[in-house]
Structure formats: C-alpha cells, structure tokens
Amino acid sequence: MAPAFLTIRNLTATPLELTRVERLEGDPVPSPGGLANITTTITSFFNATATPPAVAPRPDAAPVSAEDASDVVLAPFTSRATAVRAADPAREVLRLTFAEPGTAHRYVVDAPAPSPRSVVMRRAGGGGGPDPAAPHEFTAIYVAAGATLAVFSSAALASWMATLPDAVPLAALSVPGTHNSPACHTALPSVRCQAVGVRAQLDAGVRFLDVRVSCAGAASSDLALVHSAFPVSLTGARWLADLLADVYGFLDAQPRETVLVSLKREGTGRGSDADLSRHLHARYCVPAGRWHTAPHVPTLGEARGKVVLVRRFGLDDGLRAEQPGWGGIDGSAWPDNCADGTVGSGLLRVQDFYEVEQAGNIDKKIELARAHLERAGEARPEQPGPVFINFLSASNFFNASCWPERIAARLNPAIIEYLCIRHGEAGKGPGGLSVGAAATGVVVTDWVGVDGDWDLLRCIVGWNARLQLKQ
C-alpha cells in the first residue's frame, strides 16, 4: 500500500506555517478512560471509529528524523496536501511545529497524540521553550483515517458567541444543540439521550435545546418534561420551570450569549397545543425581556441575553388575535421523519430522519446528516435564508442496537471526521455543492459530553471563526 501523506487544514482566521517536522518512535498506550486536561492551546482528537490505538513517543527518545518544513504556508480556511508522510499507525508519532508568519510564536502538536481524546499541547517560542504570551489558542484534530490534521481556533465554549458581531443573523451561525436535552436522568435506555444536564451542556457550548413537554390541560400550567410518551426520569417528574431556571442562570452569567429553545407537546397529557400556548404566554415566556418571541429569525444582537422561542406547536386562536406579534420562530408544521424538509413558515430547513430500524441503516443516517451540513455550508449570510437544523439523533425502541447511545457512538465520530476533512471544501460533500459561509447550521446531538468529551461541539463552534474574516 502506498504511504499516506499528511493533509493540513487551517480552519482558523490566523495564517499558519508548518516550520518543523520530527518523527519519533511510539508505543501504543491504553485508553485513559476519561478526558485529560483540556485547558490547552492545541488539542488533538482521533476519530473514534476505525482508528488505530493511540500511541505515545517513547520516553526520552530522540527523534528518528527531524527537518525544517519548506513552503507549507496556510492562509485562513485553506487546505494543503503536504509531502510529509503520515505517521505509521501504532508505531510512530509526528511532532509538528507551526508558526504565525512574521512572529516568534510557535505551536507544537503530536499526530497522533497519546490519547484518543483531547490532550494538552504546548505553546513554544522561537527558542523552543514555553511561550505563555502567544496570542492565539488552537485545537488540532487528527483524523488518522484520512491522514488529516485540522486546526481550529479554540473557543471559550461557555462564551463563544461573545466576540461575534451583533449583525450576524442566527441563521449564519454554527450552533451545537442537543436532542431531548433534559433526557439525562435515570430512564429507559431507549429514552435517555444525554450524558449530562442542561446547565453543563450550556457551559460546554450548546445553544439549542430540544424540549418536549406534557400538558395536562387548560387548568394546570405545570409542564412535565417527557420524551415521547415517557418521562425523562424514572426517579420523579422533571419540570419545564426548573429547566428554564437553569437557562436563565446561564444567561445571567453569560449575558452576550443566547439560547434557542425548541418546545414541542408530547406525552400522555390531555391538553392541546392551544392550552400549551396559553400556559407559555402567561407563565413561562415572561418577563418579555428574557425572551425573543417575535415571529422571525433574529440577529445575534437582538437575541443576546435572551431565550429564542422555536415553536413546534400550534397557537390558540384567541391568543393569536390578542398577540399578533407573539409566537416565536414558527416550526408548527414540522415535517415528520424528513431527509430535507422546509417548515411551513419557511424559516427552518430540517433534516430529522429518525426511523433507523436496523443498525445497518445508520450509514444512511450519517449520509443524510452530512448532506444537510453541506447544504448549510452552501448558504451565504448576506442572503436571508432559513435556519438549517440537522438532527444527528435516531432510534428504534424495539432494537437495542438502535437506541440513542448506540447510534451516537457511530454518528458523532463520523460527523467529527466530516467536519475535519470535507466540510467547507467545494465539491467534496455528498452533493458536490459550492461553499458559501461554510456554517454548519444547528447540529442537534445525542450523548455528547460522555466522560467530558465535547470535541464534536468544539468542531461545530470552530466554524464560526470564518465570520471573523468578514469584519
């Protein structure tokens, strides 16, 4: 088999230059079973599927070879196929040094690294020692299957929206979301969708919450959190009011962020959509200053510090007449089990194919998710368009191999790989489309944050750096 050569993608707003390549002998290391320190300048991640064991350089071993790289300069958001032979799987490590052209700032990353998850890498100055004054932080993700190193701008995930321009419409952002967001408690394995609670999700970068509630009727405004007909917890009812308290607490701490909350009526309650809309207007979507409930997609400036209502239920006729400007982004005509559907309001374009009957059908779901990422990336922020919403979730209640956790174990690494290798490359997506802003849209995930692994969210958030090129 011919040797693979390293491809580098600079997915940051900063020019980078590969200045040195060292090749070291490595030994396989066991999986750490958790996340190493992630307060890093450069971190490295491996595709969790079909990836050789992680390797580490042998202690105190000198490089087998070392050479200065020549003419490997990467402008922001460009890719470069190099003449550097990729590391031999499970036996060696490439130690790569990058520089910001015209400065003494250096950034060092191993590919592969001694963990299948994020690990701390170091900044180094011109003399090779630590350089705490280096102005940028980067996350390097190595996909062994494609011999590709993708370098993202590291983001403070709890406040990643803070530095983006007010004028950017929410439709132009790359937004991590979670499916059945509060389904993180002890529950049936076909019901539970998340590893951690809503506040932890928000602190880790999630800005779209998918919430399903059961409405008892017109007389009771207490709304229980459910997943289809089932409660999200077997240890007692969980309530919308408590979830929103977590959201408000997060926005109090991070007032330049916004959170989109998609609300849908499910469960066994006898209440109607009209009842739900009345309860939300009277009790939950108050005070008005905390919510954006106008029927359009806002800019980031309009939405900062607020909850943006995405409405997957019909409005009470009387409420519609009394409050003609209330109701949020209209998703009431949501297309069921769709590969690519436009919601009746025209404000949302959705991939929500969820009927994966057999594990063999997961590959179809992966391709549908990749295709929707490509469609979102083709859109241009200066042209008003819908919010792309891309559900990575799917399940089959009657097939344990298709429960949410099992599907996420394949979907999430596959999407990381796509975002690192093919997203934002003209003609390299499933449809061969051109590239506009290369945003991902809203990517709605299951089972992120397992053992502290937030790398899928880091990949999604990283694509917002392209917006900096417009300033």
Coordinates of C-alpha atoms in Angstrom, one line a residue:
M1 CA 0.0 0.0 0.0
A2 CA 1.3 3.4 -0.9
P3 CA 2.2 5.6 2.0
A4 CA -0.4 8.3 3.1
F5 CA 0.8 11.9 3.1
L6 CA -0.4 14.4 5.6
T7 CA -3.1 17.0 4.7
I8 CA -3.4 20.1 6.9
R9 CA -6.5 22.2 7.1
N10 CA -6.2 25.7 8.7
L11 CA -9.7 26.3 9.9
T12 CA -8.8 29.5 11.7
A13 CA -8.8 33.2 11.0
T14 CA -5.0 33.2 11.5
P15 CA -2.3 32.4 8.9
L16 CA -0.2 29.4 9.9
E17 CA 3.0 28.0 8.7
L18 CA 4.4 24.5 9.2
T19 CA 8.0 25.0 10.2
R20 CA 9.4 21.7 11.5
V21 CA 8.6 18.0 11.3
E22 CA 10.0 15.5 13.8
R23 CA 9.4 11.8 13.6
L24 CA 9.5 9.8 16.8
E25 CA 9.1 6.1 17.6
G26 CA 5.9 5.4 19.5
D27 CA 4.3 2.8 21.7
P28 CA 0.6 2.0 21.9
V29 CA -1.0 3.3 25.1
P30 CA -4.2 2.2 26.8
S31 CA -7.2 4.4 26.6
P32 CA -7.3 6.8 29.5
G33 CA -11.0 6.2 30.1
G34 CA -11.6 9.9 30.6
L35 CA -10.5 13.3 29.4
A36 CA -7.1 14.8 30.0
N37 CA -6.7 18.4 30.9
I38 CA -8.4 20.5 28.2
T39 CA -7.2 23.9 29.2
T40 CA -4.9 23.8 26.1
T41 CA -3.6 25.8 23.3
I42 CA -3.6 22.9 20.9
T43 CA -5.5 19.7 21.4
S44 CA -5.7 16.6 19.4
F45 CA -8.5 14.1 18.8
F46 CA -8.9 10.8 17.0
N47 CA -11.9 9.5 15.1
A48 CA -13.4 7.0 17.5
T49 CA -14.3 4.6 14.7
A50 CA -11.7 2.5 12.7
T51 CA -8.8 4.3 14.5
P52 CA -5.6 2.6 15.4
P53 CA -4.6 2.6 19.1
A54 CA -3.3 5.8 20.4
V55 CA 0.5 6.0 20.6
A56 CA 2.9 8.0 22.7
P57 CA 6.5 8.8 21.9
R58 CA 8.9 6.6 23.8
P59 CA 10.2 8.3 27.0
D60 CA 13.3 10.4 26.4
A61 CA 13.6 9.1 22.8
A62 CA 15.3 11.3 20.3
P63 CA 13.6 12.0 17.0
V64 CA 14.3 9.4 14.4
S65 CA 14.3 12.2 11.9
A66 CA 13.9 16.0 12.0
E67 CA 13.7 18.5 9.2
D68 CA 12.6 22.1 8.7
A69 CA 9.5 22.3 6.6
S70 CA 9.6 24.5 3.5
D71 CA 6.8 26.4 1.8
V72 CA 3.9 25.0 3.8
V73 CA 2.0 28.2 4.5
L74 CA -1.7 28.1 5.1
A75 CA -3.9 31.1 4.7
P76 CA -7.1 31.2 6.9
F77 CA -9.6 28.5 5.9
T78 CA -7.4 26.7 3.4
S79 CA -6.2 23.1 3.0
R80 CA -2.8 21.9 1.9
A81 CA -1.7 18.4 0.8
T82 CA 1.9 18.1 2.0
A83 CA 4.8 15.9 1.1
V84 CA 5.1 14.8 4.8
R85 CA 4.5 11.1 5.1
A86 CA 1.8 10.5 7.7
A87 CA 2.7 8.6 10.9
D88 CA 2.8 4.8 10.6
P89 CA -0.2 3.7 12.6
A90 CA 0.5 2.5 16.1
R91 CA 4.3 2.7 15.7
E92 CA 5.3 6.4 15.3
V93 CA 4.4 9.9 16.0
L94 CA 4.8 13.1 14.0
R95 CA 5.7 16.2 16.1
L96 CA 4.7 19.2 14.1
T97 CA 5.6 22.8 14.9
F98 CA 3.5 25.7 13.5
A99 CA 4.3 29.4 13.5
E100 CA 2.4 32.5 13.0
P101 CA 4.3 34.0 10.0
G102 CA 6.4 37.0 10.9
T103 CA 6.3 36.3 14.6
A104 CA 8.3 34.2 17.1
H105 CA 5.2 32.4 18.3
R106 CA 5.2 28.6 17.8
Y107 CA 2.6 25.9 18.5
V108 CA 3.5 22.2 18.8
V109 CA 1.2 19.2 18.3
D110 CA 1.7 15.4 18.1
A111 CA -0.1 13.5 15.5
P112 CA -1.3 11.0 16.7
A113 CA -1.3 12.0 20.4
P114 CA -1.2 9.7 23.4
S115 CA -5.0 9.8 23.9
P116 CA -8.0 9.2 21.7
R117 CA -9.4 12.4 23.2
S118 CA -8.2 15.9 23.8
V119 CA -4.8 16.3 25.4
V120 CA -2.8 19.3 26.4
M121 CA -0.3 20.6 23.9
R122 CA 2.1 23.4 24.3
R123 CA 3.0 26.8 23.0
A124 CA 6.6 27.3 22.3
G125 CA 8.6 30.4 21.5
G126 CA 11.3 30.8 18.9
G127 CA 13.8 29.2 21.3
G128 CA 11.6 26.1 21.9
G129 CA 10.6 26.9 25.5
P130 CA 7.0 27.7 26.7
D131 CA 5.5 30.9 25.3
P132 CA 2.6 32.0 27.5
A133 CA 2.5 35.3 25.6
A134 CA 1.4 33.6 22.3
P135 CA -1.8 35.4 21.3
H136 CA -3.9 32.6 19.9
E137 CA -5.2 29.2 21.0
F138 CA -5.8 26.4 18.6
T139 CA -7.4 23.0 18.7
A140 CA -5.8 20.4 16.3
I141 CA -7.8 17.4 15.4
Y142 CA -6.1 14.5 13.7
V143 CA -8.2 12.0 11.7
A144 CA -6.0 9.0 11.1
A145 CA -8.3 7.5 8.6
G146 CA -7.8 10.5 6.3
A147 CA -4.3 11.4 7.4
T148 CA -5.7 14.9 8.0
L149 CA -4.8 17.4 10.7
A150 CA -7.5 20.1 11.1
V151 CA -6.6 23.2 13.1
F152 CA -9.4 25.1 14.7
S153 CA -9.4 28.3 16.7
S154 CA -10.0 27.3 20.3
A155 CA -13.1 28.8 21.8
A156 CA -14.2 29.5 25.3
L157 CA -17.1 27.2 25.0
A158 CA -19.1 28.9 27.8
S159 CA -19.0 32.3 25.9
W160 CA -18.3 31.5 22.3
M161 CA -20.9 34.0 21.0
A162 CA -19.5 36.9 22.9
T163 CA -16.9 38.1 20.3
L164 CA -19.1 37.6 17.2
P165 CA -20.7 40.7 15.5
D166 CA -24.2 41.8 16.6
A167 CA -25.3 42.0 13.0
V168 CA -24.8 38.3 12.3
P169 CA -28.2 36.5 11.8
L170 CA -28.7 33.4 13.9
A171 CA -29.1 31.5 10.6
A172 CA -25.5 32.2 9.7
L173 CA -24.0 30.6 12.8
S174 CA -22.7 27.2 13.5
V175 CA -24.6 26.1 16.6
P176 CA -24.3 23.0 18.7
G177 CA -27.6 21.6 20.0
T178 CA -28.9 18.6 21.9
H179 CA -31.8 16.4 21.2
N180 CA -34.3 15.8 24.0
S181 CA -32.0 18.0 26.0
P182 CA -33.3 17.2 29.6
A183 CA -33.3 13.4 29.0
C184 CA -30.2 13.0 31.0
H185 CA -31.6 11.3 34.1
T186 CA -32.1 7.6 35.1
A187 CA -34.5 6.4 32.4
L188 CA -35.2 3.6 30.0
P189 CA -32.2 3.2 27.7
S190 CA -34.4 4.0 24.7
V191 CA -35.5 7.2 26.4
R192 CA -32.3 8.7 27.7
C193 CA -30.4 10.8 25.1
Q194 CA -27.9 12.9 27.1
A195 CA -24.9 12.2 29.4
V196 CA -25.1 15.4 31.4
G197 CA -27.7 18.0 32.5
V198 CA -28.8 21.2 30.7
R199 CA -26.6 23.6 32.6
A200 CA -23.5 21.5 31.8
Q201 CA -24.5 21.4 28.2
L202 CA -24.8 25.2 28.0
D203 CA -21.4 25.7 29.7
A204 CA -19.9 23.4 27.1
G205 CA -21.2 25.4 24.2
V206 CA -24.7 24.1 23.5
R207 CA -27.0 26.9 22.3
F208 CA -30.1 24.9 21.0
L209 CA -32.2 22.9 23.4
D210 CA -34.8 20.5 22.1
V211 CA -37.5 20.2 24.8
R212 CA -40.7 18.1 24.9
V213 CA -43.4 18.7 27.5
S214 CA -46.6 17.1 28.5
C215 CA -49.6 19.4 29.0
A216 CA -52.3 18.2 31.4
G217 CA -54.9 20.7 30.2
A218 CA -56.2 24.2 30.5
A219 CA -56.4 24.1 34.3
S220 CA -52.8 23.2 35.1
S221 CA -49.8 25.1 33.8
D222 CA -47.3 22.7 35.3
L223 CA -45.5 21.2 32.3
A224 CA -43.6 17.9 32.8
L225 CA -40.5 17.1 30.7
V226 CA -41.0 14.0 28.5
H227 CA -39.5 12.0 25.6
S228 CA -42.5 10.9 23.5
A229 CA -44.9 9.1 25.9
F230 CA -42.3 8.6 28.6
P231 CA -41.0 10.8 31.5
V232 CA -37.3 11.8 31.2
S233 CA -36.7 10.4 34.7
L234 CA -37.7 7.2 36.4
T235 CA -37.0 8.8 39.8
G236 CA -39.7 11.5 39.7
A237 CA -41.2 14.1 37.4
R238 CA -38.9 16.8 36.0
W239 CA -40.4 20.2 35.1
L240 CA -40.0 22.9 32.5
A241 CA -39.8 25.6 35.1
D242 CA -36.7 24.1 36.6
L243 CA -35.1 23.7 33.2
L244 CA -35.7 27.4 32.4
A245 CA -34.2 28.4 35.7
D246 CA -31.0 26.7 34.5
V247 CA -31.2 28.6 31.2
Y248 CA -31.8 31.9 33.0
G249 CA -28.9 31.2 35.4
F250 CA -26.6 30.6 32.4
L251 CA -27.7 33.8 30.6
D252 CA -27.2 35.8 33.8
A253 CA -23.6 34.5 33.9
Q254 CA -23.1 34.9 30.1
P255 CA -25.3 37.9 29.0
R256 CA -23.8 38.0 25.5
E257 CA -25.0 34.5 24.7
T258 CA -28.4 33.4 23.5
V259 CA -30.2 30.1 23.8
L260 CA -32.7 28.7 21.3
V261 CA -35.3 26.6 23.0
S262 CA -37.5 24.4 20.8
L263 CA -40.7 23.4 22.5
K264 CA -43.0 20.6 21.4
R265 CA -46.0 19.0 23.1
E266 CA -45.7 15.2 23.6
G267 CA -46.5 12.8 26.5
T268 CA -49.8 11.5 27.8
G269 CA -51.4 14.8 28.9
R270 CA -54.9 15.6 27.7
G271 CA -54.0 19.2 27.0
S272 CA -53.9 20.7 23.5
D273 CA -51.5 22.9 21.6
A274 CA -53.8 25.8 22.3
D275 CA -53.6 25.0 26.1
L276 CA -49.8 24.8 25.9
S277 CA -49.5 28.1 24.0
R278 CA -51.7 29.9 26.7
H279 CA -49.6 28.5 29.5
L280 CA -46.3 29.5 27.9
H281 CA -47.5 33.0 27.2
A282 CA -49.0 33.6 30.7
R283 CA -46.4 31.8 32.8
Y284 CA -43.2 30.8 31.1
C285 CA -42.2 33.2 28.4
V286 CA -42.1 36.1 30.9
P287 CA -40.8 38.6 31.6
A288 CA -40.8 39.7 27.9
G289 CA -37.2 41.0 28.2
R290 CA -35.9 37.5 28.7
W291 CA -37.5 36.0 25.6
H292 CA -37.4 36.7 21.9
T293 CA -40.9 35.6 20.8
A294 CA -41.3 37.7 17.6
P295 CA -42.1 35.5 14.5
H296 CA -38.7 36.0 12.7
V297 CA -35.1 34.8 13.0
P298 CA -33.3 37.5 14.9
T299 CA -29.7 38.7 14.6
L300 CA -27.3 37.8 17.4
G301 CA -27.5 41.4 18.7
E302 CA -31.3 41.1 19.0
A303 CA -31.1 37.8 20.8
R304 CA -28.2 38.4 23.3
G305 CA -29.1 37.5 26.8
K306 CA -32.5 36.1 25.7
V307 CA -34.2 32.8 25.1
V308 CA -35.3 32.5 21.5
L309 CA -38.5 30.5 21.1
V310 CA -38.7 27.9 18.4
R311 CA -42.3 26.9 18.4
R312 CA -43.3 23.3 17.4
F313 CA -46.9 23.6 18.4
G314 CA -49.9 25.5 17.2
L315 CA -51.2 28.7 18.7
D316 CA -54.5 29.3 20.4
D317 CA -56.7 31.3 18.0
G318 CA -57.6 33.8 20.7
L319 CA -54.0 34.3 21.7
R320 CA -53.1 34.8 18.1
A321 CA -55.6 37.5 17.8
E322 CA -54.7 39.2 21.1
Q323 CA -50.9 38.9 20.5
P324 CA -50.3 39.0 16.7
G325 CA -46.5 39.6 17.2
W326 CA -46.1 36.7 19.6
G327 CA -45.2 33.1 18.8
G328 CA -41.5 32.8 18.1
I329 CA -39.9 31.1 15.1
D330 CA -42.8 29.0 13.6
G331 CA -42.0 25.3 13.4
S332 CA -45.5 24.1 14.0
A333 CA -45.7 22.4 10.5
W334 CA -42.6 20.3 11.3
P335 CA -42.1 17.6 8.5
D336 CA -42.0 14.2 10.0
N337 CA -39.1 11.8 9.6
C338 CA -37.6 14.0 6.8
A339 CA -34.3 14.0 5.0
D340 CA -34.6 17.6 3.9
G341 CA -37.8 19.5 4.7
T342 CA -38.8 23.1 4.8
V343 CA -41.1 24.0 7.7
G344 CA -44.3 25.8 6.7
S345 CA -43.1 29.1 7.9
G346 CA -40.1 28.9 5.6
L347 CA -37.8 29.9 8.5
L348 CA -36.4 26.4 9.1
R349 CA -35.0 23.7 6.9
V350 CA -34.8 20.4 8.7
Q351 CA -33.1 17.0 8.5
D352 CA -34.9 14.9 11.1
F353 CA -34.8 11.3 9.7
Y354 CA -35.2 9.2 12.9
E355 CA -36.6 5.8 11.9
V356 CA -33.4 3.7 11.9
E357 CA -34.9 0.3 12.1
Q358 CA -31.7 -1.7 11.9
A359 CA -28.1 -0.9 12.8
G360 CA -27.2 -1.3 9.1
N361 CA -29.4 1.8 8.4
I362 CA -27.1 4.0 10.5
D363 CA -24.9 4.6 7.4
K364 CA -28.0 6.2 5.7
K365 CA -28.5 8.5 8.6
I366 CA -24.8 9.5 8.5
E367 CA -25.1 10.4 4.8
L368 CA -28.3 12.4 5.4
A369 CA -26.6 14.4 8.2
R370 CA -23.5 15.1 6.0
A371 CA -25.7 16.2 3.1
H372 CA -27.5 18.7 5.4
L373 CA -24.2 20.0 6.7
E374 CA -23.2 20.6 3.0
R375 CA -26.5 22.4 2.3
A376 CA -26.0 24.6 5.3
G377 CA -22.4 25.4 4.2
E378 CA -23.6 26.5 0.8
A379 CA -25.8 29.3 2.3
R380 CA -24.4 32.9 2.4
P381 CA -25.1 35.2 5.4
E382 CA -25.8 38.2 3.2
Q383 CA -28.7 36.4 1.6
P384 CA -31.6 35.9 4.1
G385 CA -32.4 32.2 4.4
P386 CA -33.7 29.6 6.8
V387 CA -32.1 28.2 9.9
F388 CA -30.7 24.8 8.9
I389 CA -31.4 22.3 11.7
N390 CA -29.7 18.9 11.5
F391 CA -30.6 16.1 13.9
L392 CA -27.9 13.5 14.4
S393 CA -30.4 11.6 16.6
A394 CA -32.4 8.5 15.6
S395 CA -33.7 5.4 17.4
N396 CA -35.7 2.2 17.4
F397 CA -37.4 1.4 20.6
F398 CA -37.5 -2.3 19.8
N399 CA -33.9 -2.7 18.8
A400 CA -31.2 -2.3 21.4
S401 CA -28.5 -1.7 18.7
C402 CA -30.5 1.4 17.6
W403 CA -31.0 3.0 21.0
P404 CA -29.8 6.7 21.2
E405 CA -26.4 5.9 22.9
R406 CA -25.5 3.2 20.3
I407 CA -26.4 5.4 17.3
A408 CA -24.5 8.4 18.8
A409 CA -21.4 6.2 19.2
R410 CA -21.3 6.0 15.4
L411 CA -22.8 9.3 14.3
N412 CA -20.8 11.6 16.4
P413 CA -17.3 10.4 15.3
A414 CA -18.5 10.3 11.7
I415 CA -19.6 13.9 11.8
I416 CA -16.3 15.0 13.5
E417 CA -14.5 13.3 10.7
Y418 CA -16.6 15.0 8.1
L419 CA -16.2 18.5 9.7
C420 CA -12.4 18.0 9.7
I421 CA -11.9 16.5 6.3
R422 CA -14.7 17.5 3.9
H423 CA -16.9 20.3 5.3
G424 CA -16.3 23.7 3.6
E425 CA -14.4 22.1 0.7
A426 CA -16.2 22.9 -2.6
G427 CA -17.4 19.8 -4.4
K428 CA -16.3 17.4 -1.6
G429 CA -19.7 17.0 0.1
P430 CA -22.3 14.3 -0.8
G431 CA -24.0 16.7 -3.3
G432 CA -20.8 18.3 -4.8
L433 CA -22.2 21.7 -3.8
S434 CA -20.3 25.0 -3.8
V435 CA -19.3 26.7 -0.5
G436 CA -20.9 29.9 0.9
A437 CA -20.2 30.8 4.5
A438 CA -19.4 27.1 5.4
A439 CA -21.6 27.4 8.5
T440 CA -22.9 24.1 9.9
G441 CA -26.3 25.4 11.0
V442 CA -27.8 24.0 14.1
V443 CA -26.4 20.4 14.7
V444 CA -28.6 18.6 17.2
T445 CA -26.7 15.8 19.0
D446 CA -27.2 12.9 21.4
W447 CA -24.8 11.7 24.1
V448 CA -22.2 14.5 23.9
G449 CA -20.1 15.1 27.0
V450 CA -19.6 11.4 27.8
D451 CA -16.6 11.3 30.2
G452 CA -16.0 15.0 29.4
D453 CA -15.7 14.6 25.7
W454 CA -17.0 17.7 24.0
D455 CA -15.0 17.5 20.8
L456 CA -17.9 17.4 18.5
L457 CA -19.1 20.7 20.0
R458 CA -15.6 22.2 19.6
C459 CA -15.7 21.3 15.9
I460 CA -19.1 22.9 15.3
V461 CA -18.2 26.1 17.2
G462 CA -14.9 26.3 15.4
W463 CA -16.5 27.0 12.1
N464 CA -17.8 30.4 13.4
A465 CA -14.2 31.7 13.0
R466 CA -15.0 32.2 9.3
L467 CA -17.3 35.1 10.4
Q468 CA -14.2 36.9 11.6
L469 CA -12.9 37.1 8.0
K470 CA -15.9 39.3 7.2
Q471 CA -15.1 42.0 9.7

